[in-house]
CSV table of C-alpha atoms in Angstrom, one decimal:
chain,number,residue,atom,x,y,z
Y,992,GLN,CA,48.6,103.8,93.6
Y,993,VAL,CA,46.9,101.6,96.1
Y,994,GLN,CA,43.3,100.9,95.2
Y,995,LEU,CA,40.7,99.3,97.6
Y,996,VAL,CA,37.2,98.3,96.5
Y,997,GLU,CA,34.9,97.0,99.1
Y,998,SER,CA,31.7,95.1,98.2
Y,999,GLY,CA,29.1,92.8,99.7
Y,1000,GLY,CA,27.2,95.0,102.1
Y,1001,GLY,CA,23.5,95.2,102.3
Y,1002,LEU,CA,20.4,95.1,104.5
Y,1003,VAL,CA,19.9,92.0,106.7
Y,1004,GLN,CA,17.8,91.0,109.6
Y,1005,PRO,CA,19.3,90.4,113.1
Y,1006,GLY,CA,20.8,86.9,113.2
Y,1007,GLY,CA,21.6,87.0,109.5
Y,1008,SER,CA,24.9,86.8,107.6
Y,1009,LEU,CA,26.9,88.7,105.0
Y,1010,ARG,CA,30.2,88.2,103.3
Y,1011,LEU,CA,32.2,91.3,102.5
Y,1012,SER,CA,35.0,91.3,99.9
Y,1013,CYS,CA,37.8,93.8,99.3
Y,1014,ASP,CA,39.7,93.8,96.0
Y,1015,VAL,CA,43.3,95.2,96.3
Y,1016,SER,CA,45.6,96.6,93.7
Y,1017,GLY,CA,48.8,98.7,93.5
Y,1018,ILE,CA,50.8,96.6,96.0
Y,1019,ILE,CA,52.5,93.2,96.2
Y,1020,PHE,CA,49.5,92.0,98.2
Y,1021,ARG,CA,51.0,88.9,99.9
Y,1022,LEU,CA,53.6,91.1,101.7
Y,1023,TYR,CA,51.1,93.2,103.6
Y,1024,ASN,CA,48.9,92.8,106.6
Y,1025,MET,CA,45.3,93.7,106.0
Y,1026,GLY,CA,42.5,94.8,108.2
Y,1027,TRP,CA,38.7,95.5,108.2
Y,1028,HIS,CA,37.4,98.6,110.0
Y,1029,ARG,CA,34.0,100.0,110.5
Y,1030,GLN,CA,32.5,103.3,111.3
Y,1031,ALA,CA,29.0,103.7,112.7
Y,1032,PRO,CA,27.1,107.1,112.6
Y,1033,GLY,CA,28.6,109.4,115.3
Y,1034,LYS,CA,31.4,107.1,116.2
Y,1035,GLN,CA,35.1,106.8,115.5
Y,1036,ARG,CA,36.4,104.3,113.0
Y,1037,GLU,CA,37.3,101.1,114.7
Y,1038,LEU,CA,39.4,98.0,113.8
Y,1039,VAL,CA,37.2,94.9,113.6
Y,1040,ALA,CA,39.6,92.3,112.3
Y,1041,ALA,CA,43.1,92.0,111.0
Y,1042,ILE,CA,45.1,89.3,109.2
Y,1043,THR,CA,48.9,89.1,108.5
Y,1044,GLY,CA,50.4,88.1,105.2
Y,1045,GLY,CA,51.0,84.7,106.7
Y,1046,GLY,CA,47.4,84.3,107.9
Y,1047,SER,CA,47.5,85.1,111.6
Y,1048,THR,CA,44.3,86.8,112.8
Y,1049,ASN,CA,43.0,89.2,115.5
Y,1050,TYR,CA,39.5,90.3,116.3
Y,1051,ALA,CA,37.8,93.0,118.3
Y,1052,SER,CA,36.0,91.6,121.3
Y,1053,SER,CA,32.7,92.7,120.0
Y,1054,VAL,CA,32.8,90.5,116.9
Y,1055,LYS,CA,35.0,87.6,118.2
Y,1056,GLY,CA,33.3,84.3,117.5
Y,1057,ARG,CA,30.9,85.8,114.9
Y,1058,PHE,CA,33.2,87.3,112.2
Y,1059,THR,CA,36.0,85.6,110.3
Y,1060,ILE,CA,38.7,87.4,108.2
Y,1061,SER,CA,40.5,85.6,105.5
Y,1062,ARG,CA,42.6,86.3,102.4
Y,1063,ASP,CA,43.4,84.9,99.0
Y,1064,ASN,CA,46.9,86.1,98.0
Y,1065,ALA,CA,46.4,84.8,94.4
Y,1066,LYS,CA,43.3,86.8,93.9
Y,1067,LYS,CA,44.5,89.7,96.0
Y,1068,THR,CA,41.3,89.8,98.0
Y,1069,VAL,CA,40.5,89.9,101.7
Y,1070,THR,CA,37.1,88.9,103.0
Y,1071,LEU,CA,35.0,89.3,106.1
Y,1072,GLN,CA,32.4,86.6,106.9
Y,1073,MET,CA,29.9,88.0,109.3
Y,1074,ASN,CA,27.4,85.7,111.1
Y,1075,SER,CA,24.9,86.3,113.8
Y,1076,LEU,CA,24.6,89.9,112.9
Y,1077,LYS,CA,23.3,92.4,115.5
Y,1078,PRO,CA,21.8,95.9,115.0
Y,1079,GLU,CA,25.0,97.3,116.6
Y,1080,ASP,CA,27.0,95.9,113.7
Y,1081,THR,CA,25.4,98.5,111.5
Y,1082,ALA,CA,28.2,100.6,110.0
Y,1083,VAL,CA,30.2,101.4,106.9
Y,1084,TYR,CA,32.9,98.7,106.5
Y,1085,TYR,CA,36.3,99.5,105.1
Y,1086,CYS,CA,39.4,97.4,104.3
Y,1087,ASN,CA,42.8,98.8,104.8
Y,1088,VAL,CA,46.5,98.0,104.1
Y,1089,GLN,CA,48.1,98.1,107.5
Y,1090,GLY,CA,50.4,101.1,107.9
Y,1091,ARG,CA,49.0,103.0,105.0
Y,1092,PRO,CA,46.5,105.9,105.0
Y,1093,ASP,CA,44.5,104.6,102.0
Y,1094,TRP,CA,40.8,103.9,102.2
Y,1095,GLY,CA,38.2,102.8,99.8
Y,1096,GLN,CA,34.7,104.0,99.6
Y,1097,GLY,CA,33.5,101.3,102.0
Y,1098,THR,CA,30.4,99.2,101.9
Y,1099,GLN,CA,27.2,99.8,104.0
Y,1100,VAL,CA,26.0,97.1,106.3
Y,1101,THR,CA,22.6,97.6,107.9
Y,1102,VAL,CA,21.2,95.1,110.4
Y,1103,SER,CA,17.5,95.8,111.1
Y,1104,SER,CA,14.2,94.0,111.3
C-alpha cells in the first residue's frame, strides 16, 4: 500500500517562505517520478512541480523561480521549498506518485497578512 504523508504547511505573511515535506512508503521510491499538487477553494487540483527519479524538474509557470522541488531517495522524501509566497498560493498541497491515484491528506498553506 502506498502511503503519503505531507507536512510543513502553515500560516505565513506575503513574501515569506515555507518548506513542505512528503514521506513516502509502500514503493521502491527511487524508481518513481514524484509531483506536488495544490487545490485552492473552488478550484481544480493543479500540478505545481514534478521531479523524475533522476532529478529532472518541471514547474508551473505561476511558481517558476519561487518554488524548488527536490528529493532524497535514501530517506524516501520529496520536498517543496516555497519562497516569495503570495496570497494566491493559498491552498492545500499534496504530493503524488506519478501515474498513481493515491493521495495523502495534504497540508494547508495560508498566505495572509
